[in-house]
mmCIF file with all atom_site columns, C-alpha atoms in Angstrom:
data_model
loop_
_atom_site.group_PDB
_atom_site.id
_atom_site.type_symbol
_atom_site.label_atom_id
_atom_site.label_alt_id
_atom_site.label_comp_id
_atom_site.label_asym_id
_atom_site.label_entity_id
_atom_site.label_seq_id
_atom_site.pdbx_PDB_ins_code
_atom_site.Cartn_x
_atom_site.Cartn_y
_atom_site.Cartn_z
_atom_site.occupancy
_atom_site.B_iso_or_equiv
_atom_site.pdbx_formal_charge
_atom_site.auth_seq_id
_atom_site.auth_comp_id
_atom_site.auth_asym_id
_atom_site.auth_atom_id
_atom_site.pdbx_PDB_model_num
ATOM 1   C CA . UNK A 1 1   ? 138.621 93.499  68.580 1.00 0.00 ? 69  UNK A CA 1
ATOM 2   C CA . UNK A 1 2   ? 136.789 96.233  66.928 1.00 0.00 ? 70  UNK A CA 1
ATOM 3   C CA . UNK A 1 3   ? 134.438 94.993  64.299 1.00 0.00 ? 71  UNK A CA 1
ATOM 4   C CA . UNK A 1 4   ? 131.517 93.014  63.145 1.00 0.00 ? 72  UNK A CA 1
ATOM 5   C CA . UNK A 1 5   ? 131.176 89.166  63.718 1.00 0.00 ? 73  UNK A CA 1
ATOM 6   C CA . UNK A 1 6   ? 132.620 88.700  60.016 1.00 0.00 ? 74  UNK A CA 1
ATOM 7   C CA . UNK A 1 7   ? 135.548 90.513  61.059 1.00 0.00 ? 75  UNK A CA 1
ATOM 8   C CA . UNK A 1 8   ? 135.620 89.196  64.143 1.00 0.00 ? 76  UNK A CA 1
ATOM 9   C CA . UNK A 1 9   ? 135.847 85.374  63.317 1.00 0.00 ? 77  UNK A CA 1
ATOM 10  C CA . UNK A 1 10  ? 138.595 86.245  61.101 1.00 0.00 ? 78  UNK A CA 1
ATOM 11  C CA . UNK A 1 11  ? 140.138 88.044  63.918 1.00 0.00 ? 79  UNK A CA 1
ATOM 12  C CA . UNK A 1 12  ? 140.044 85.004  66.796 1.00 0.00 ? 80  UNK A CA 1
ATOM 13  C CA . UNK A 1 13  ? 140.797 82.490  63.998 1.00 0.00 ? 81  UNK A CA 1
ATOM 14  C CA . UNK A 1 14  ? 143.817 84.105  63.184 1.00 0.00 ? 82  UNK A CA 1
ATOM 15  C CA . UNK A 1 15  ? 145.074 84.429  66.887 1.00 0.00 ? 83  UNK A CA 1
ATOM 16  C CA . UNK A 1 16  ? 144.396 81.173  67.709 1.00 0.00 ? 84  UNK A CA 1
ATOM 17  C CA . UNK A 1 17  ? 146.155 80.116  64.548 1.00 0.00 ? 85  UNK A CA 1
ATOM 18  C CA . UNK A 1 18  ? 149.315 81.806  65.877 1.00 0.00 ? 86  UNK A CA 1
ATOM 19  C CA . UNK A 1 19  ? 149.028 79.939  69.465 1.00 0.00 ? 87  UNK A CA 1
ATOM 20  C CA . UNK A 1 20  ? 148.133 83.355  71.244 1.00 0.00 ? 88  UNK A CA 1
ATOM 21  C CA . UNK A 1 21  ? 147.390 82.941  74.403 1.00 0.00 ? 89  UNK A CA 1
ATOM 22  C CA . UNK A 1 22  ? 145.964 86.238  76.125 1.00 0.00 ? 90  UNK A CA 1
ATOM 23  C CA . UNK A 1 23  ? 143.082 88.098  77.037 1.00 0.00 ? 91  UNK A CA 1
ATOM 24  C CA . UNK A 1 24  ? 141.086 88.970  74.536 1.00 0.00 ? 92  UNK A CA 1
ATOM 25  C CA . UNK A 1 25  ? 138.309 92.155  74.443 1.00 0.00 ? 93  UNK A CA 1
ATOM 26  C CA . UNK A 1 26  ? 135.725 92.788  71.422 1.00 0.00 ? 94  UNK A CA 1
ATOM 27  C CA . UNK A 1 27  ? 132.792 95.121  71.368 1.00 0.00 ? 95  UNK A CA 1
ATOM 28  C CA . UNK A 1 28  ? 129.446 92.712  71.797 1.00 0.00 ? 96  UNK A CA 1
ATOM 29  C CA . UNK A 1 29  ? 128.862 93.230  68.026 1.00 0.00 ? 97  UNK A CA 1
ATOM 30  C CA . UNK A 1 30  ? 131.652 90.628  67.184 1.00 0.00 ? 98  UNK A CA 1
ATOM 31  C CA . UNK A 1 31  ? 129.439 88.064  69.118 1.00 0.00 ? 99  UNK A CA 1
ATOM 32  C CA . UNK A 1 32  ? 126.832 87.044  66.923 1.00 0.00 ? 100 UNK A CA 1
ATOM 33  C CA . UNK A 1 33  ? 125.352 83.456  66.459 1.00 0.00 ? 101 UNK A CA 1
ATOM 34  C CA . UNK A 1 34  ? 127.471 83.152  63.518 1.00 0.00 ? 102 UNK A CA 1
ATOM 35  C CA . UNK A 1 35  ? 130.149 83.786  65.255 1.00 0.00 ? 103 UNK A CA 1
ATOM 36  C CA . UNK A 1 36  ? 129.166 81.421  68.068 1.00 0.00 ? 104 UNK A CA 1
ATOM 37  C CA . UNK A 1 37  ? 128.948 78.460  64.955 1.00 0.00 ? 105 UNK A CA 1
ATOM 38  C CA . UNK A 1 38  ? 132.255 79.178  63.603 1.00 0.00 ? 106 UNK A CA 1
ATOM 39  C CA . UNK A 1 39  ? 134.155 79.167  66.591 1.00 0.00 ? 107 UNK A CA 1
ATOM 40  C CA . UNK A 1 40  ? 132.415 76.312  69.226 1.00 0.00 ? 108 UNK A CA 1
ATOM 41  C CA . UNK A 1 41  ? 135.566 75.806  71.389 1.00 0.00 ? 109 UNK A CA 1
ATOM 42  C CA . UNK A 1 42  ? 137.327 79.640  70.989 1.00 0.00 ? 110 UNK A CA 1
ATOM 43  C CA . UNK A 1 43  ? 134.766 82.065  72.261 1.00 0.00 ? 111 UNK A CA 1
ATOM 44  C CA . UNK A 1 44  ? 135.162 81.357  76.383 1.00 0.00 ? 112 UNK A CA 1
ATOM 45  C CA . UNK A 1 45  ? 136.810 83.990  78.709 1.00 0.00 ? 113 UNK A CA 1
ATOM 46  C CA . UNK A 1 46  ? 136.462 86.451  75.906 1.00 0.00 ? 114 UNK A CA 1
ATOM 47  C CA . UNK A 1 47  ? 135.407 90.067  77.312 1.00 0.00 ? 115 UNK A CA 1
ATOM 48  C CA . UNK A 1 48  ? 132.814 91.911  75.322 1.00 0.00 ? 116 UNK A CA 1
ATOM 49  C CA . UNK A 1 49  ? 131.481 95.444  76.461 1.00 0.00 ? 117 UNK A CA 1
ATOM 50  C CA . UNK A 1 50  ? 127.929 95.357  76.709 1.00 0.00 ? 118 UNK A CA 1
ATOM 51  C CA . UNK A 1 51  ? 125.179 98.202  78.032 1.00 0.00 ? 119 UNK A CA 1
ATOM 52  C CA . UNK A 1 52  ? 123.239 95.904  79.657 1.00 0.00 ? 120 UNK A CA 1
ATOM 53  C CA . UNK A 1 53  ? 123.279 93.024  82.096 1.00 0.00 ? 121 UNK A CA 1
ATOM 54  C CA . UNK A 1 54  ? 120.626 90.865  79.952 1.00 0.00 ? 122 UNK A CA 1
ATOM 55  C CA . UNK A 1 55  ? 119.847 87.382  81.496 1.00 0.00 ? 123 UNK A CA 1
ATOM 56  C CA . UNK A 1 56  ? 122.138 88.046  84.837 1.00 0.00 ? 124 UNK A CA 1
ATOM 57  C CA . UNK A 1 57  ? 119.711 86.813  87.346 1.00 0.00 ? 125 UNK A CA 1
ATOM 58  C CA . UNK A 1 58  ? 121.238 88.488  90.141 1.00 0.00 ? 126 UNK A CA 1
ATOM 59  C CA . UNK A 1 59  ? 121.797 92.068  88.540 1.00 0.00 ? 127 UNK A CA 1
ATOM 60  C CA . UNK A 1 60  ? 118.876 94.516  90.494 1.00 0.00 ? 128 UNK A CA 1
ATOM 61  C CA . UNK A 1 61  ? 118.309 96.062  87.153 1.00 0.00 ? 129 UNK A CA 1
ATOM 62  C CA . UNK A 1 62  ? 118.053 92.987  85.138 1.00 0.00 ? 130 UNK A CA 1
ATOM 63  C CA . UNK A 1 63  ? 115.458 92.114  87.966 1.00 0.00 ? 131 UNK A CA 1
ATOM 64  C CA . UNK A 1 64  ? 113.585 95.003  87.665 1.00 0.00 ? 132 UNK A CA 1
ATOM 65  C CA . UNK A 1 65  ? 113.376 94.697  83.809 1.00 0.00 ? 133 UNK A CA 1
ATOM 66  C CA . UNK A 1 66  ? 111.853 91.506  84.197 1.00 0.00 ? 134 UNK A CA 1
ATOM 67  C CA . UNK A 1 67  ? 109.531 92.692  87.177 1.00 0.00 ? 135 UNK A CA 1
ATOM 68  C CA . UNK A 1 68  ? 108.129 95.667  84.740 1.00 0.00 ? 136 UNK A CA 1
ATOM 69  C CA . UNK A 1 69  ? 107.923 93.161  81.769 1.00 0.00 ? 137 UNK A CA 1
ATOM 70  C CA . UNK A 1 70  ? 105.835 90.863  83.707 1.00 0.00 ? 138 UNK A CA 1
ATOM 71  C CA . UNK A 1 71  ? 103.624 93.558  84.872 1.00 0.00 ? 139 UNK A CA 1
ATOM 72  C CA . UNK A 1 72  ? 103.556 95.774  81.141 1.00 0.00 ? 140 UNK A CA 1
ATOM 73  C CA . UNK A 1 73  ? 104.898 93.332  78.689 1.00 0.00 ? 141 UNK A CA 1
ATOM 74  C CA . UNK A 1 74  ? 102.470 91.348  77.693 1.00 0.00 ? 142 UNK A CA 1
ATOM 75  C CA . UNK A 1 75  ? 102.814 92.420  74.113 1.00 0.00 ? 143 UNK A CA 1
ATOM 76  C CA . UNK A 1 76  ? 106.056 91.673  73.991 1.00 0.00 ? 144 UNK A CA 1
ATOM 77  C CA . UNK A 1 77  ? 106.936 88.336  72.459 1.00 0.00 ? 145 UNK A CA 1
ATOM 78  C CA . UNK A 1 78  ? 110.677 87.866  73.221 1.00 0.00 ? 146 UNK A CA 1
ATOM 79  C CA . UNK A 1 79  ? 111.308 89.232  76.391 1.00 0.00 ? 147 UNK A CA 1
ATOM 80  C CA . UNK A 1 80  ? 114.931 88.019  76.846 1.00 0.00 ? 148 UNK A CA 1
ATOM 81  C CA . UNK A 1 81  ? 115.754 89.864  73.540 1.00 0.00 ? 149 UNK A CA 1
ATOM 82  C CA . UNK A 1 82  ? 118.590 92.763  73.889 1.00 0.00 ? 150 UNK A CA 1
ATOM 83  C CA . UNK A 1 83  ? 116.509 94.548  71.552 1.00 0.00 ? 151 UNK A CA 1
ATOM 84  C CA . UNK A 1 84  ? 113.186 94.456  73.909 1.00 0.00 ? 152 UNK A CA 1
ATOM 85  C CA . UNK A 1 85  ? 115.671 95.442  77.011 1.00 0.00 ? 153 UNK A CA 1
ATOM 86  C CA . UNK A 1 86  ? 117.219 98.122  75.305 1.00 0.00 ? 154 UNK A CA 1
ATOM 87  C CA . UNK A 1 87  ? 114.093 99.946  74.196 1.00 0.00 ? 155 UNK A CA 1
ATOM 88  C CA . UNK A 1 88  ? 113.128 99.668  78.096 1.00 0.00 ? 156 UNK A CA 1
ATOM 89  C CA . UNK A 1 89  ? 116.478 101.127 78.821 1.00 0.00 ? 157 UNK A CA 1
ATOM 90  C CA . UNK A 1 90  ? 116.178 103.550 76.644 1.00 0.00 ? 158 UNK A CA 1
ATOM 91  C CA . UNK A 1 91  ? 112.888 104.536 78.040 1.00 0.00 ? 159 UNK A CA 1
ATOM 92  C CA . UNK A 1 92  ? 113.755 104.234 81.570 1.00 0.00 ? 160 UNK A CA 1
ATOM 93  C CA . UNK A 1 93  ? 116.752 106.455 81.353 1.00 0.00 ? 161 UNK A CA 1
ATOM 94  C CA . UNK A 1 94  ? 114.413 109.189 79.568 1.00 0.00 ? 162 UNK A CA 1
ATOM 95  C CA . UNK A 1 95  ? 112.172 108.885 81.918 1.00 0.00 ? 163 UNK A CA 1
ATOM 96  C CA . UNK A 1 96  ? 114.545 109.189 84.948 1.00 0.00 ? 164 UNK A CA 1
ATOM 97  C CA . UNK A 1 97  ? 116.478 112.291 83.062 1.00 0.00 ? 165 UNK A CA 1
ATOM 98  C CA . UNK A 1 98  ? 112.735 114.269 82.699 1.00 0.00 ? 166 UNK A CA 1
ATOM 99  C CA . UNK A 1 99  ? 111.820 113.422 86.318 1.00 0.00 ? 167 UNK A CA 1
ATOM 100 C CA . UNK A 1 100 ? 112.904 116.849 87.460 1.00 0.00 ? 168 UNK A CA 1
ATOM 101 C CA . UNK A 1 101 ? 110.731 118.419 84.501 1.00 0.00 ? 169 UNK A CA 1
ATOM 102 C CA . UNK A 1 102 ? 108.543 121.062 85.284 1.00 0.00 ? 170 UNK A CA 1
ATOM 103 C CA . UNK A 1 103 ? 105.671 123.370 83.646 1.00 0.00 ? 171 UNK A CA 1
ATOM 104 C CA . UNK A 1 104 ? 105.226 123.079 79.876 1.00 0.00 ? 172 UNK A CA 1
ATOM 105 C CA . UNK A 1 105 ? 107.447 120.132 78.362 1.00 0.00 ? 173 UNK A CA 1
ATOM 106 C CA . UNK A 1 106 ? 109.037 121.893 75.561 1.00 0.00 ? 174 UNK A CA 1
ATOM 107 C CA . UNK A 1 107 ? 112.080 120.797 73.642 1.00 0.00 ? 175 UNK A CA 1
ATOM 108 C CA . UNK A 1 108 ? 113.736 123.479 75.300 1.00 0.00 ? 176 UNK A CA 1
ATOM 109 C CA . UNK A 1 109 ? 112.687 122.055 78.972 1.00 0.00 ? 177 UNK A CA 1
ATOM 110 C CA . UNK A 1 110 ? 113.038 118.529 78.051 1.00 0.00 ? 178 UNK A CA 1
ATOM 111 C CA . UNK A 1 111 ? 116.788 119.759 77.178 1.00 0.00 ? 179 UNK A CA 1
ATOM 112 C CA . UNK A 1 112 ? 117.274 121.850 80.360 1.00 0.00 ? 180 UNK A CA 1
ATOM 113 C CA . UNK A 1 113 ? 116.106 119.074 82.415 1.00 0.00 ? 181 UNK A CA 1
ATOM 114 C CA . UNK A 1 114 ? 118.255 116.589 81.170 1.00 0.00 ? 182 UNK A CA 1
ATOM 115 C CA . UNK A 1 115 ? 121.056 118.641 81.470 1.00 0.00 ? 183 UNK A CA 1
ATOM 116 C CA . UNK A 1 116 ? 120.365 119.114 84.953 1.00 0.00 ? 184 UNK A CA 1
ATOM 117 C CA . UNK A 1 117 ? 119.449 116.188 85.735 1.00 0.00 ? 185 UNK A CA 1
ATOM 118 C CA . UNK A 1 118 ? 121.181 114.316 89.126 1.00 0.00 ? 186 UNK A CA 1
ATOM 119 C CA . UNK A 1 119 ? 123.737 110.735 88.496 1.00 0.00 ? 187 UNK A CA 1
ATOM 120 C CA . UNK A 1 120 ? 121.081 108.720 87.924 1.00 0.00 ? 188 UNK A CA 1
ATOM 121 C CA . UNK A 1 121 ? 121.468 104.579 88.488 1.00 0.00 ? 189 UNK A CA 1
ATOM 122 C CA . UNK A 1 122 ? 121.222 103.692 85.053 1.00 0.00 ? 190 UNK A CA 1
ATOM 123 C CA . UNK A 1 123 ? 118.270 101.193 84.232 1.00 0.00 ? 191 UNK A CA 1
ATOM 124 C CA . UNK A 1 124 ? 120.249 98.357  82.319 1.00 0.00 ? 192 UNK A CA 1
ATOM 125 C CA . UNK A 1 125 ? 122.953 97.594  84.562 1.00 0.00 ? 193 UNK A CA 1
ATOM 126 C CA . UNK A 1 126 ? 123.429 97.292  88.086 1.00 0.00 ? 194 UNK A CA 1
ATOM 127 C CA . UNK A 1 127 ? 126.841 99.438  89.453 1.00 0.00 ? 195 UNK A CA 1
ATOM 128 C CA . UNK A 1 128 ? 126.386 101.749 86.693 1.00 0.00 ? 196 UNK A CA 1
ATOM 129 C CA . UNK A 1 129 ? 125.181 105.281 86.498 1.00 0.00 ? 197 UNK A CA 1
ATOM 130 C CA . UNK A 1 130 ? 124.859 108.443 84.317 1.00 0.00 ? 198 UNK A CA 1
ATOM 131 C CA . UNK A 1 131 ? 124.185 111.738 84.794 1.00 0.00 ? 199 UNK A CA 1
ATOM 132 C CA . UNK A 1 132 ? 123.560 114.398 81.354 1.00 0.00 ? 200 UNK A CA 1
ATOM 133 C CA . UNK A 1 133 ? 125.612 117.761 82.260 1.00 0.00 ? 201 UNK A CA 1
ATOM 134 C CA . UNK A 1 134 ? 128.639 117.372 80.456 1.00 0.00 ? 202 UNK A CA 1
ATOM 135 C CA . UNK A 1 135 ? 130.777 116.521 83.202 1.00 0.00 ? 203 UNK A CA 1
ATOM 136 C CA . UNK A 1 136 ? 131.444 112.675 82.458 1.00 0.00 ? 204 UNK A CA 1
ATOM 137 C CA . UNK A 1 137 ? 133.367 113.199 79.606 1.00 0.00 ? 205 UNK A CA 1
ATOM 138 C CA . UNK A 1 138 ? 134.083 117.063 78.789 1.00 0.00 ? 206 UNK A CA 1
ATOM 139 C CA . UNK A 1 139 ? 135.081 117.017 75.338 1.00 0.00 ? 207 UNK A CA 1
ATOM 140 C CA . UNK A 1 140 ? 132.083 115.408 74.641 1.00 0.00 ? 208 UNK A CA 1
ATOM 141 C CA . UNK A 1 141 ? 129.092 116.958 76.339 1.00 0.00 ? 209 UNK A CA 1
ATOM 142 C CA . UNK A 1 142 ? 126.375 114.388 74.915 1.00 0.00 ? 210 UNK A CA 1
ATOM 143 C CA . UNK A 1 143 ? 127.716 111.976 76.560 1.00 0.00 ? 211 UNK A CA 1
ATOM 144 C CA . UNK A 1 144 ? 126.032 110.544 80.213 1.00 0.00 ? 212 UNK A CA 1
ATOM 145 C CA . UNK A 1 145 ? 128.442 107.860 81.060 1.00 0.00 ? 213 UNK A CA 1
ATOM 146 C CA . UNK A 1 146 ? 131.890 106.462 81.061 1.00 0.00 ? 214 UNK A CA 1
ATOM 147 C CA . UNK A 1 147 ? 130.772 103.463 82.732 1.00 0.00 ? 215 UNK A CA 1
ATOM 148 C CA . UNK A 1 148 ? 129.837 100.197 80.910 1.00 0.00 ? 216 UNK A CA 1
ATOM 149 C CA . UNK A 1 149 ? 129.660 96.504  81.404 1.00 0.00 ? 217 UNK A CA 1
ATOM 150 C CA . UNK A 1 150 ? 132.299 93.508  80.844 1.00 0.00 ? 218 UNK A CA 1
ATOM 151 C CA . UNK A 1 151 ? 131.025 90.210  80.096 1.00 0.00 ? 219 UNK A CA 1
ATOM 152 C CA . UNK A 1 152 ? 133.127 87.072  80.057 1.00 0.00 ? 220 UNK A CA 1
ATOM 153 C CA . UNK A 1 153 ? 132.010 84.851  77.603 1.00 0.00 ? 221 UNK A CA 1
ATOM 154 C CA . UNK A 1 154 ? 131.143 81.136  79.034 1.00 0.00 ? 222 UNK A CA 1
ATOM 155 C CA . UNK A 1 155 ? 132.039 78.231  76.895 1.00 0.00 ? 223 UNK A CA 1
ATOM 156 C CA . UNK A 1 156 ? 129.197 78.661  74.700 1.00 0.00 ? 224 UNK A CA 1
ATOM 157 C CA . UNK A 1 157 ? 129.891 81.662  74.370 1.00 0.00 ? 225 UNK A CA 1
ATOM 158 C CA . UNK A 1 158 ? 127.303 83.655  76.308 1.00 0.00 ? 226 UNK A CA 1
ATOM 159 C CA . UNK A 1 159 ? 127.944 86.167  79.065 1.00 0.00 ? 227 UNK A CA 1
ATOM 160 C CA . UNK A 1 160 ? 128.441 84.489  82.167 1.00 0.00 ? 228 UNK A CA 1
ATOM 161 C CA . UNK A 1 161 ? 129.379 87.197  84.343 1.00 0.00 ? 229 UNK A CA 1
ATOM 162 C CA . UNK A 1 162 ? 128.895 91.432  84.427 1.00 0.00 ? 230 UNK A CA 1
ATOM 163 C CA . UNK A 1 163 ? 130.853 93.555  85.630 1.00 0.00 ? 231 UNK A CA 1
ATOM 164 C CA . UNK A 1 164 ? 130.949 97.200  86.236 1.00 0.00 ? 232 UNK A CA 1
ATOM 165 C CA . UNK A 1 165 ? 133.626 99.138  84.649 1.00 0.00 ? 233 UNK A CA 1
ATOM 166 C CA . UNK A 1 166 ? 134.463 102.933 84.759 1.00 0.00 ? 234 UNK A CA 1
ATOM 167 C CA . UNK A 1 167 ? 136.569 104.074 81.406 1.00 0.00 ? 235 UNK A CA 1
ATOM 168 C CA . UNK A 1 168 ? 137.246 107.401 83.052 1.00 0.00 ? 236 UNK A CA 1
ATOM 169 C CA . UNK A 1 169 ? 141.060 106.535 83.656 1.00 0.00 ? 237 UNK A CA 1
ATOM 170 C CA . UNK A 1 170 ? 141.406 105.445 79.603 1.00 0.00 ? 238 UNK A CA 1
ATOM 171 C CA . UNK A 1 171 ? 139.282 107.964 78.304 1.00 0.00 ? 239 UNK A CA 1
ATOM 172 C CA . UNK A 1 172 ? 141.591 111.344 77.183 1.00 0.00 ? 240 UNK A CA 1
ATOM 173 C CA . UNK A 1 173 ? 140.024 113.957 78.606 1.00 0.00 ? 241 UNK A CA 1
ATOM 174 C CA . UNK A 1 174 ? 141.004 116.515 75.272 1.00 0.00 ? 242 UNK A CA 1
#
């Protein structure tokens, strides 16, 4: 399910109202607090995608995250917020594509080095990497990745598990 959490409530509600009974995938936008209200017994074993492994104690990165936070974060007033994570992701994986950067930092530079920058562990997810030249997806050069997360949804519907997923083999390549 493709959509936001409006759309998405409309969605499950109408499969469930039909008695279907398979897996079900949505983009993490569908999974809102909202939707969470409106459907209290319908959102577990749901997959979302998601970019990073927020809350998953035993994900390195999510450990890290929480390491740097405790160290730099001070400021921060909801550290468990997606929002706070992915500006440090965000960051991080700047700051890991410029690591090879050298002499004056230019645009120019700052676009060479990312370009040439090595696979990279990305920093919101353990399993997951991403690497700038072009090469993970051709026909789209700006992008660094064609690896993401899948969460299953718990019964309350949080995610209770990540996992590492590689879209390379349903990804067209033209």
């Amino acid at each position: 399910i493709v959509g936001n959490d409006a759309f998405c409530i409309a969605a499950i509600q109408g499969l469930q109202a039909v008695g279907y009974d398979g897996a079900i995938s949505a983009v993490s936008q569908c999974i809102t607090d909202a939707t969470r209200e409106a459907l209290p017994d319908g959102l577990e074993g749901i997959s979302i995608t998601a970019v990073m492994a927020l809350g998953d104690e035993e994900d390195s990165a999510y450990q890290l995250y929480q390491a740097v936070m405790g160290t730099f974060g001070d400021e921060v007033t909801d550290v468990d917020n997606a929002l706070a994570m992915g500006g440090y992701t965000v960051m991080s994986s700047l700051a890991s594509a410029l690591s090879g950067i050298e002499g004056d930092v230019t645009p120019e530079t700052a676009a060479a080095a990312i370009k040439e920058m090595p696979e990279t562990d990305y920093p919101g997810a353990e399993g997951v990497s991403f690497q700038c030249g072009g090469t993970a997806f051709p026909s789209q050069p700006a992008v660094c990745t064609n690896q993401s997360l899948r969460a299953v949804l718990d019964a309350d519907g949080q995610p209770a598990s990540y996992e590492a997923i590689d879209g390379s083999s349903i990804v067209p390549e033209s």
